[in-house]
mmCIF file of C-alpha atoms in Angstrom:
data_model
loop_
_atom_site.group_PDB
_atom_site.id
_atom_site.type_symbol
_atom_site.label_atom_id
_atom_site.label_comp_id
_atom_site.label_asym_id
_atom_site.label_seq_id
_atom_site.Cartn_x
_atom_site.Cartn_y
_atom_site.Cartn_z
ATOM 1 C CA MET A 1 0.822 16.866 12.572
ATOM 2 C CA ASN A 2 -0.195 13.196 12.604
ATOM 3 C CA VAL A 3 -3.413 12.465 10.708
ATOM 4 C CA ILE A 4 -3.490 8.854 11.924
ATOM 5 C CA GLU A 5 -2.289 7.432 15.228
ATOM 6 C CA CYS A 6 -2.617 3.776 16.192
ATOM 7 C CA LYS A 7 -1.597 2.440 19.592
ATOM 8 C CA GLN A 8 -1.904 -1.241 20.477
ATOM 9 C CA LEU A 9 -4.727 -1.590 17.933
ATOM 10 C CA VAL A 10 -6.417 -5.009 17.976
ATOM 11 C CA LYS A 11 -9.147 -6.392 15.737
ATOM 12 C CA MET A 12 -10.711 -9.783 16.417
ATOM 13 C CA GLN A 13 -12.605 -11.594 13.677
ATOM 14 C CA ARG A 14 -14.003 -15.110 14.160
ATOM 15 C CA ASN A 15 -11.950 -15.500 17.346
ATOM 16 C CA GLN A 16 -8.738 -14.662 15.514
ATOM 17 C CA LYS A 17 -6.604 -11.529 15.733
ATOM 18 C CA THR A 18 -6.663 -9.922 12.306
ATOM 19 C CA LEU A 19 -4.701 -7.008 13.769
ATOM 20 C CA ASP A 20 -2.398 -7.724 16.686
ATOM 21 C CA HIS A 21 -1.324 -4.704 18.761
ATOM 22 C CA VAL A 22 -0.574 -2.443 15.802
ATOM 23 C CA ASN A 23 1.398 0.750 16.482
ATOM 24 C CA PHE A 24 2.180 3.472 13.930
ATOM 25 C CA SER A 25 1.433 7.054 12.966
ATOM 26 C CA ILE A 26 1.069 8.758 9.583
ATOM 27 C CA LYS A 27 1.897 12.408 9.068
ATOM 28 C CA GLU A 28 -0.192 14.955 7.240
ATOM 29 C CA ASN A 29 0.375 15.398 3.486
ATOM 30 C CA THR A 30 2.372 12.246 2.839
ATOM 31 C CA ILE A 31 1.900 9.257 0.535
ATOM 32 C CA THR A 32 2.272 5.961 2.367
ATOM 33 C CA GLY A 33 2.358 2.525 0.771
ATOM 34 C CA LEU A 34 0.625 -0.187 2.799
ATOM 35 C CA ILE A 35 2.343 -3.412 1.813
ATOM 36 C CA GLY A 36 1.797 -7.037 2.781
ATOM 37 C CA ARG A 37 0.599 -10.396 1.551
ATOM 38 C CA ASN A 38 -3.040 -11.379 1.157
ATOM 39 C CA GLY A 39 -4.527 -11.962 4.592
ATOM 40 C CA ALA A 40 -1.938 -9.820 6.370
ATOM 41 C CA GLY A 41 -4.620 -7.429 7.659
ATOM 42 C CA LYS A 42 -4.228 -4.510 5.233
ATOM 43 C CA THR A 43 -7.874 -4.087 4.267
ATOM 44 C CA THR A 44 -9.012 -4.573 7.858
ATOM 45 C CA LEU A 45 -6.679 -1.812 8.977
ATOM 46 C CA LEU A 46 -7.819 0.540 6.205
ATOM 47 C CA LYS A 47 -11.505 -0.030 6.972
ATOM 48 C CA ILE A 48 -10.917 0.757 10.632
ATOM 49 C CA ILE A 49 -9.039 3.931 9.668
ATOM 50 C CA ALA A 50 -11.892 4.941 7.357
ATOM 51 C CA GLY A 51 -14.410 4.403 10.160
ATOM 52 C CA TYR A 52 -16.183 1.459 8.505
ATOM 53 C CA TRP A 53 -15.273 -1.108 11.154
ATOM 54 C CA ARG A 54 -15.017 -0.883 14.928
ATOM 55 C CA LYS A 55 -11.751 -1.714 16.692
ATOM 56 C CA THR A 56 -11.710 -4.505 19.260
ATOM 57 C CA ALA A 57 -9.097 -2.964 21.557
ATOM 58 C CA GLY A 58 -6.384 -0.325 21.651
ATOM 59 C CA ASP A 59 -6.591 3.235 20.375
ATOM 60 C CA ILE A 60 -6.956 4.760 16.944
ATOM 61 C CA ASN A 61 -7.345 8.437 16.144
ATOM 62 C CA VAL A 62 -7.957 9.948 12.722
ATOM 63 C CA PHE A 63 -7.917 13.743 12.672
ATOM 64 C CA GLY A 64 -7.764 13.463 16.466
ATOM 65 C CA VAL A 65 -10.984 11.454 16.911
ATOM 66 C CA ASN A 66 -12.117 7.833 16.911
ATOM 67 C CA PRO A 67 -13.046 7.243 13.245
ATOM 68 C CA PHE A 68 -15.842 4.704 13.811
ATOM 69 C CA ASN A 69 -19.164 6.273 12.824
ATOM 70 C CA SER A 70 -17.570 9.737 12.892
ATOM 71 C CA LEU A 71 -19.282 12.189 10.546
ATOM 72 C CA PHE A 72 -16.179 14.382 10.587
ATOM 73 C CA VAL A 73 -13.905 11.528 9.506
ATOM 74 C CA SER A 74 -16.452 10.412 6.907
ATOM 75 C CA ALA A 75 -16.669 13.900 5.393
ATOM 76 C CA ASN A 76 -12.891 14.219 5.187
ATOM 77 C CA THR A 77 -12.029 10.686 4.059
ATOM 78 C CA ILE A 78 -12.613 8.688 0.898
ATOM 79 C CA PHE A 79 -12.053 4.935 0.731
ATOM 80 C CA VAL A 80 -11.600 3.588 -2.792
ATOM 81 C CA ASP A 81 -11.560 -0.140 -3.523
ATOM 82 C CA ASP A 82 -12.959 -2.567 -6.080
ATOM 83 C CA GLN A 83 -16.097 -3.097 -3.972
ATOM 84 C CA MET A 84 -17.401 0.451 -4.453
ATOM 85 C CA SER A 85 -21.010 0.395 -5.610
ATOM 86 C CA PHE A 86 -23.279 3.107 -6.942
ATOM 87 C CA SER A 87 -26.974 3.451 -7.718
ATOM 88 C CA ASN A 88 -28.052 1.961 -11.034
ATOM 89 C CA SER A 89 -30.555 4.782 -11.410
ATOM 90 C CA LEU A 90 -27.710 7.253 -11.926
ATOM 91 C CA SER A 91 -25.465 7.480 -14.971
ATOM 92 C CA LEU A 92 -21.715 7.940 -14.608
ATOM 93 C CA LEU A 93 -22.067 11.655 -15.306
ATOM 94 C CA ASP A 94 -24.831 11.890 -12.685
ATOM 95 C CA LEU A 95 -22.497 10.216 -10.184
ATOM 96 C CA LEU A 96 -19.819 12.830 -10.798
ATOM 97 C CA GLU A 97 -22.329 15.601 -10.224
ATOM 98 C CA GLU A 98 -23.663 13.964 -7.038
ATOM 99 C CA ALA A 99 -20.118 13.545 -5.719
ATOM 100 C CA GLY A 100 -19.798 17.314 -5.828
ATOM 101 C CA ARG A 101 -22.690 17.560 -3.367
ATOM 102 C CA PHE A 102 -20.943 15.342 -0.826
ATOM 103 C CA TYR A 103 -17.245 16.189 -1.048
ATOM 104 C CA PRO A 104 -16.565 19.854 -0.219
ATOM 105 C CA ASN A 105 -13.259 19.889 -2.142
ATOM 106 C CA TRP A 106 -14.693 18.167 -5.237
ATOM 107 C CA ASP A 107 -12.888 19.129 -8.442
ATOM 108 C CA MET A 108 -15.431 18.673 -11.228
ATOM 109 C CA SER A 109 -13.043 20.040 -13.842
ATOM 110 C CA LEU A 110 -10.474 17.347 -13.033
ATOM 111 C CA ALA A 111 -13.166 14.663 -12.875
ATOM 112 C CA LYS A 112 -14.509 15.504 -16.325
ATOM 113 C CA ARG A 113 -11.056 15.732 -17.892
ATOM 114 C CA LEU A 114 -10.167 12.286 -16.535
ATOM 115 C CA PHE A 115 -13.622 10.998 -17.529
ATOM 116 C CA ASP A 116 -13.050 12.047 -21.131
ATOM 117 C CA TYR A 117 -9.425 10.906 -21.208
ATOM 118 C CA PHE A 118 -10.315 7.354 -20.177
ATOM 119 C CA GLY A 119 -13.122 7.143 -22.721
ATOM 120 C CA PHE A 120 -16.223 6.953 -20.522
ATOM 121 C CA LEU A 121 -19.663 7.774 -21.926
ATOM 122 C CA PRO A 122 -22.012 10.026 -19.927
ATOM 123 C CA ASN A 123 -24.965 7.597 -19.965
ATOM 124 C CA GLN A 124 -23.046 4.486 -18.929
ATOM 125 C CA ILE A 125 -24.049 2.698 -15.713
ATOM 126 C CA HIS A 126 -21.364 1.745 -13.210
ATOM 127 C CA GLU A 127 -22.628 -1.822 -12.743
ATOM 128 C CA ASN A 128 -22.346 -2.497 -16.479
ATOM 129 C CA LEU A 129 -18.668 -1.545 -16.693
ATOM 130 C CA SER A 130 -15.880 -4.107 -16.928
ATOM 131 C CA LYS A 131 -13.793 -4.705 -13.815
ATOM 132 C CA GLY A 132 -10.959 -2.557 -15.104
ATOM 133 C CA LYS A 133 -13.304 0.258 -16.136
ATOM 134 C CA LYS A 134 -14.975 0.194 -12.715
ATOM 135 C CA SER A 135 -11.567 0.566 -11.053
ATOM 136 C CA THR A 136 -10.720 3.435 -13.389
ATOM 137 C CA PHE A 137 -13.964 5.268 -12.626
ATOM 138 C CA ASN A 138 -13.489 4.677 -8.891
ATOM 139 C CA MET A 139 -10.018 6.165 -9.231
ATOM 140 C CA ILE A 140 -11.503 9.301 -10.790
ATOM 141 C CA ILE A 141 -13.830 9.680 -7.799
ATOM 142 C CA GLY A 142 -10.930 9.157 -5.403
ATOM 143 C CA LEU A 143 -8.700 11.731 -7.047
ATOM 144 C CA ALA A 144 -11.277 14.425 -7.768
ATOM 145 C CA ALA A 145 -12.704 14.298 -4.219
ATOM 146 C CA HIS A 146 -9.495 15.914 -2.898
ATOM 147 C CA CYS A 147 -10.246 14.508 0.559
ATOM 148 C CA PRO A 148 -7.703 15.340 3.279
ATOM 149 C CA LEU A 149 -7.393 11.568 3.827
ATOM 150 C CA THR A 150 -7.563 9.526 0.625
ATOM 151 C CA ILE A 151 -7.317 5.730 0.850
ATOM 152 C CA PHE A 152 -6.785 3.502 -2.198
ATOM 153 C CA ASP A 153 -7.100 -0.210 -1.415
ATOM 154 C CA GLU A 154 -5.709 -2.126 -4.409
ATOM 155 C CA PRO A 155 -7.055 0.608 -6.707
ATOM 156 C CA THR A 156 -5.749 -0.804 -9.992
ATOM 157 C CA THR A 157 -7.540 -4.180 -9.883
ATOM 158 C CA GLY A 158 -8.428 -5.141 -13.445
ATOM 159 C CA MET A 159 -6.624 -2.200 -15.056
ATOM 160 C CA ASP A 160 -4.196 -2.920 -17.873
ATOM 161 C CA VAL A 161 -0.595 -1.741 -17.608
ATOM 162 C CA SER A 162 -1.044 1.493 -19.552
ATOM 163 C CA VAL A 163 -4.042 2.578 -17.466
ATOM 164 C CA ARG A 164 -2.171 1.778 -14.240
ATOM 165 C CA LYS A 165 0.706 3.980 -15.395
ATOM 166 C CA ASP A 166 -1.714 6.786 -16.214
ATOM 167 C CA PHE A 167 -3.351 6.440 -12.810
ATOM 168 C CA TYR A 168 -0.053 6.701 -10.930
ATOM 169 C CA ARG A 169 0.982 9.666 -13.063
ATOM 170 C CA ALA A 170 -2.342 11.406 -12.445
ATOM 171 C CA LEU A 171 -2.141 10.718 -8.710
ATOM 172 C CA LEU A 172 1.343 12.209 -8.430
ATOM 173 C CA LYS A 173 0.543 15.312 -10.477
ATOM 174 C CA ASP A 174 -2.664 15.964 -8.554
ATOM 175 C CA TYR A 175 -0.966 15.349 -5.196
ATOM 176 C CA LEU A 176 1.716 17.913 -6.019
ATOM 177 C CA GLU A 177 -0.979 20.472 -6.790
ATOM 178 C CA HIS A 178 -3.244 19.476 -3.903
ATOM 179 C CA PRO A 179 -1.226 17.826 -1.111
ATOM 180 C CA ARG A 180 -3.157 15.533 1.225
ATOM 181 C CA THR A 181 -2.605 12.349 3.180
ATOM 182 C CA ILE A 182 -2.786 9.356 0.842
ATOM 183 C CA ILE A 183 -2.525 5.660 1.654
ATOM 184 C CA ILE A 184 -2.109 3.158 -1.184
ATOM 185 C CA SER A 185 -2.414 -0.558 -0.616
ATOM 186 C CA SER A 186 -0.915 -2.366 -3.585
ATOM 187 C CA HIS A 187 0.612 -5.636 -4.731
ATOM 188 C CA HIS A 188 2.558 -3.714 -7.391
ATOM 189 C CA LEU A 189 5.250 -2.139 -5.210
ATOM 190 C CA GLU A 190 7.563 -1.862 -8.189
ATOM 191 C CA GLU A 191 4.985 0.407 -9.863
ATOM 192 C CA VAL A 192 4.248 2.701 -6.914
ATOM 193 C CA GLU A 193 7.603 2.990 -5.118
ATOM 194 C CA ASP A 194 8.494 6.218 -6.930
ATOM 195 C CA LEU A 195 5.254 7.782 -5.624
ATOM 196 C CA LEU A 196 5.746 6.830 -1.995
ATOM 197 C CA GLU A 197 7.387 8.678 0.829
ATOM 198 C CA ASP A 198 6.887 5.951 3.442
ATOM 199 C CA ILE A 199 6.278 2.213 3.442
ATOM 200 C CA LEU A 200 4.217 0.457 6.107
ATOM 201 C CA LEU A 201 4.763 -3.293 5.909
ATOM 202 C CA ILE A 202 2.161 -5.502 7.605
ATOM 203 C CA LYS A 203 2.856 -9.141 8.359
ATOM 204 C CA ASP A 204 0.515 -11.485 10.241
ATOM 205 C CA GLY A 205 -1.529 -8.576 11.527
ATOM 206 C CA ARG A 206 1.444 -6.685 12.937
ATOM 207 C CA VAL A 207 3.580 -3.787 11.761
ATOM 208 C CA HIS A 208 6.756 -5.439 10.551
ATOM 209 C CA LEU A 209 8.444 -2.272 9.254
ATOM 210 C CA HIS A 210 7.566 1.397 8.919
ATOM 211 C CA LEU A 211 10.297 3.246 7.056
ATOM 212 C CA THR A 212 10.870 5.965 4.529
ATOM 213 C CA VAL A 213 11.274 4.653 0.993
ATOM 214 C CA ASP A 214 14.985 5.458 1.130
ATOM 215 C CA GLY A 215 15.298 3.615 4.433
ATOM 216 C CA PHE A 216 13.446 0.629 2.958
ATOM 217 C CA LYS A 217 15.774 0.538 -0.057
ATOM 218 C CA GLU A 218 18.792 0.470 2.269
ATOM 219 C CA TYR A 219 17.318 -2.010 4.748
ATOM 220 C CA ALA A 220 18.906 -5.094 3.168
ATOM 221 C CA VAL A 221 21.466 -6.153 0.554
ATOM 222 C CA GLY A 222 22.449 -9.341 -1.201
ATOM 223 C CA LEU A 223 25.672 -11.222 -0.427
ATOM 224 C CA ARG A 224 27.232 -13.848 -2.677
ATOM 225 C CA GLY A 225 30.294 -15.939 -1.936
ATOM 226 C CA ASN A 226 31.653 -18.546 0.426
ATOM 227 C CA SER A 227 28.991 -19.688 2.880
ATOM 228 C CA ALA A 228 31.319 -19.880 5.867
ATOM 229 C CA LEU A 229 32.635 -16.374 5.202
ATOM 230 C CA ILE A 230 29.119 -14.975 4.867
ATOM 231 C CA TYR A 231 28.056 -16.385 8.227
ATOM 232 C CA GLN A 232 31.308 -15.190 9.738
ATOM 233 C CA LEU A 233 30.235 -11.700 8.771
ATOM 234 C CA VAL A 234 26.506 -11.725 9.620
ATOM 235 C CA ASN A 235 24.307 -13.196 12.321
ATOM 236 C CA GLU A 236 21.821 -15.939 11.504
ATOM 237 C CA GLU A 237 18.897 -13.762 12.638
ATOM 238 C CA ASP A 238 19.889 -11.091 10.099
ATOM 239 C CA VAL A 239 19.422 -13.486 7.167
ATOM 240 C CA LEU A 240 16.144 -12.871 5.329
ATOM 241 C CA TYR A 241 16.529 -15.233 2.378
ATOM 242 C CA THR A 242 18.880 -17.966 1.214
ATOM 243 C CA ASN A 243 19.406 -19.392 -2.276
ATOM 244 C CA ARG A 244 22.080 -22.022 -2.882
ATOM 245 C CA VAL A 245 21.373 -22.484 -6.589
ATOM 246 C CA GLY A 246 24.570 -21.482 -8.423
ATOM 247 C CA GLY A 247 26.449 -20.709 -5.220
ATOM 248 C CA GLU A 248 25.576 -19.263 -1.832
ATOM 249 C CA TYR A 249 23.427 -16.144 -2.102
ATOM 250 C CA VAL A 250 21.714 -14.559 0.880
ATOM 251 C CA ILE A 251 19.676 -11.440 1.554
ATOM 252 C CA VAL A 252 20.719 -9.916 4.868
ATOM 253 C CA LYS A 253 19.948 -6.842 6.917
ATOM 254 C CA ASN A 254 22.299 -4.037 6.005
ATOM 255 C CA THR A 255 23.941 -3.794 9.431
ATOM 256 C CA PHE A 256 27.419 -5.147 8.675
ATOM 257 C CA SER A 257 30.677 -3.547 7.539
ATOM 258 C CA HIS A 258 30.812 -3.383 3.743
ATOM 259 C CA GLN A 259 34.561 -2.930 3.890
ATOM 260 C CA GLN A 260 34.944 -6.156 5.823
ATOM 261 C CA ALA A 261 32.698 -7.958 3.342
ATOM 262 C CA LYS A 262 34.909 -6.807 0.476
ATOM 263 C CA ARG A 263 38.042 -7.925 2.355
ATOM 264 C CA LEU A 264 36.456 -11.380 2.651
ATOM 265 C CA GLY A 265 35.878 -11.436 -1.101
ATOM 266 C CA LEU A 266 32.094 -11.276 -0.855
ATOM 267 C CA GLU A 267 30.013 -9.672 -3.587
ATOM 268 C CA ILE A 268 27.470 -7.086 -2.403
ATOM 269 C CA SER A 269 24.419 -6.267 -4.510
ATOM 270 C CA PRO A 270 21.310 -4.097 -3.989
ATOM 271 C CA VAL A 271 17.852 -5.571 -3.430
ATOM 272 C CA THR A 272 14.804 -4.045 -5.113
ATOM 273 C CA PRO A 273 12.024 -2.907 -2.753
ATOM 274 C CA ASN A 274 9.618 -5.337 -4.416
ATOM 275 C CA ASP A 275 11.946 -8.308 -3.864
ATOM 276 C CA LEU A 276 12.659 -7.175 -0.314
ATOM 277 C CA CYS A 277 8.946 -7.106 0.392
ATOM 278 C CA VAL A 278 8.697 -10.719 -0.795
ATOM 279 C CA TYR A 279 11.628 -11.818 1.360
ATOM 280 C CA LEU A 280 10.362 -10.010 4.454
ATOM 281 C CA THR A 281 6.908 -11.565 4.196
ATOM 282 C CA ASN A 282 8.020 -15.103 3.365
ATOM 283 C CA THR A 283 7.244 -17.674 6.039
ATOM 284 C CA THR A 284 10.577 -19.379 5.313
ATOM 285 C CA LYS A 285 14.062 -18.178 4.369
ATOM 286 C CA GLY A 286 14.161 -20.356 1.280
ATOM 287 C CA GLY A 287 12.390 -20.270 -2.065
ATOM 288 C CA ILE A 288 9.986 -22.375 -4.133
ATOM 289 C CA ASP A 289 12.900 -24.535 -5.342
ATOM 290 C CA ASP A 290 13.202 -25.937 -1.814
ATOM 291 C CA VAL A 291 9.759 -27.538 -2.204
ATOM 292 C CA PHE A 292 11.126 -29.854 -4.883
ATOM 293 C CA LYS A 293 14.153 -31.052 -2.925
ATOM 294 C CA THR A 294 13.728 -34.696 -1.999
ATOM 295 C CA SER A 295 16.893 -35.125 0.057
#
């Protein structure tokens, strides 16, 4: 069953297409990483999925209905980001108790265990927390809600490394016990790749790739060796990145014969998902060193 289906989805903002004919679907009970550079359209897409914003054109269905202003989608979805705000008249403990009134699957036991583990005090006020502490508390709400569709938009903003690791560990353990559809938008792909089942890469408001994590890891490889031999083996359009510092090194789509590459004396190396994401979203095939070339 597909929880989310997008067909030719368009969103216009200030006469510009933030989302440009987006097509994809997300299955039930999977963890999907939404990846892309700042301004690629990730948050816009997530807010449309959550029912916060109205689409401009195309079709989007969440749980089989248009999510905009849908009470059903709202009751079954939680959207967690660093802009979450709560009443200053309620303490953090009050907020946990009130969450139980709204979310039918609310797990107060989990919420309190996480609350204590991360060192929160019952009478603290959300607005008075540091940025990292706010993100940590928001994460607790997102996990304990056990919503069928759980969306984390850059959930670890302000968290230090150890807290981020704890968050990812908690998310995985809770997901295994209570499977649901989770979307994580993150700039730390290297930290979340082991959690993900699928990767949805957005570039310039369009879906650039939608693959399983294994498929993403195998999408491209690095080649090092003689430039002429490399381009004898691969097509120009398959080249994602070029670095000539210390010899010809290119990142190319993994669509060529590895045996032939070895016969040509070329060295093949894997590419990390995080690096591949950078190469796929670059506007050029070169690197920062090219900026400083004067001739």
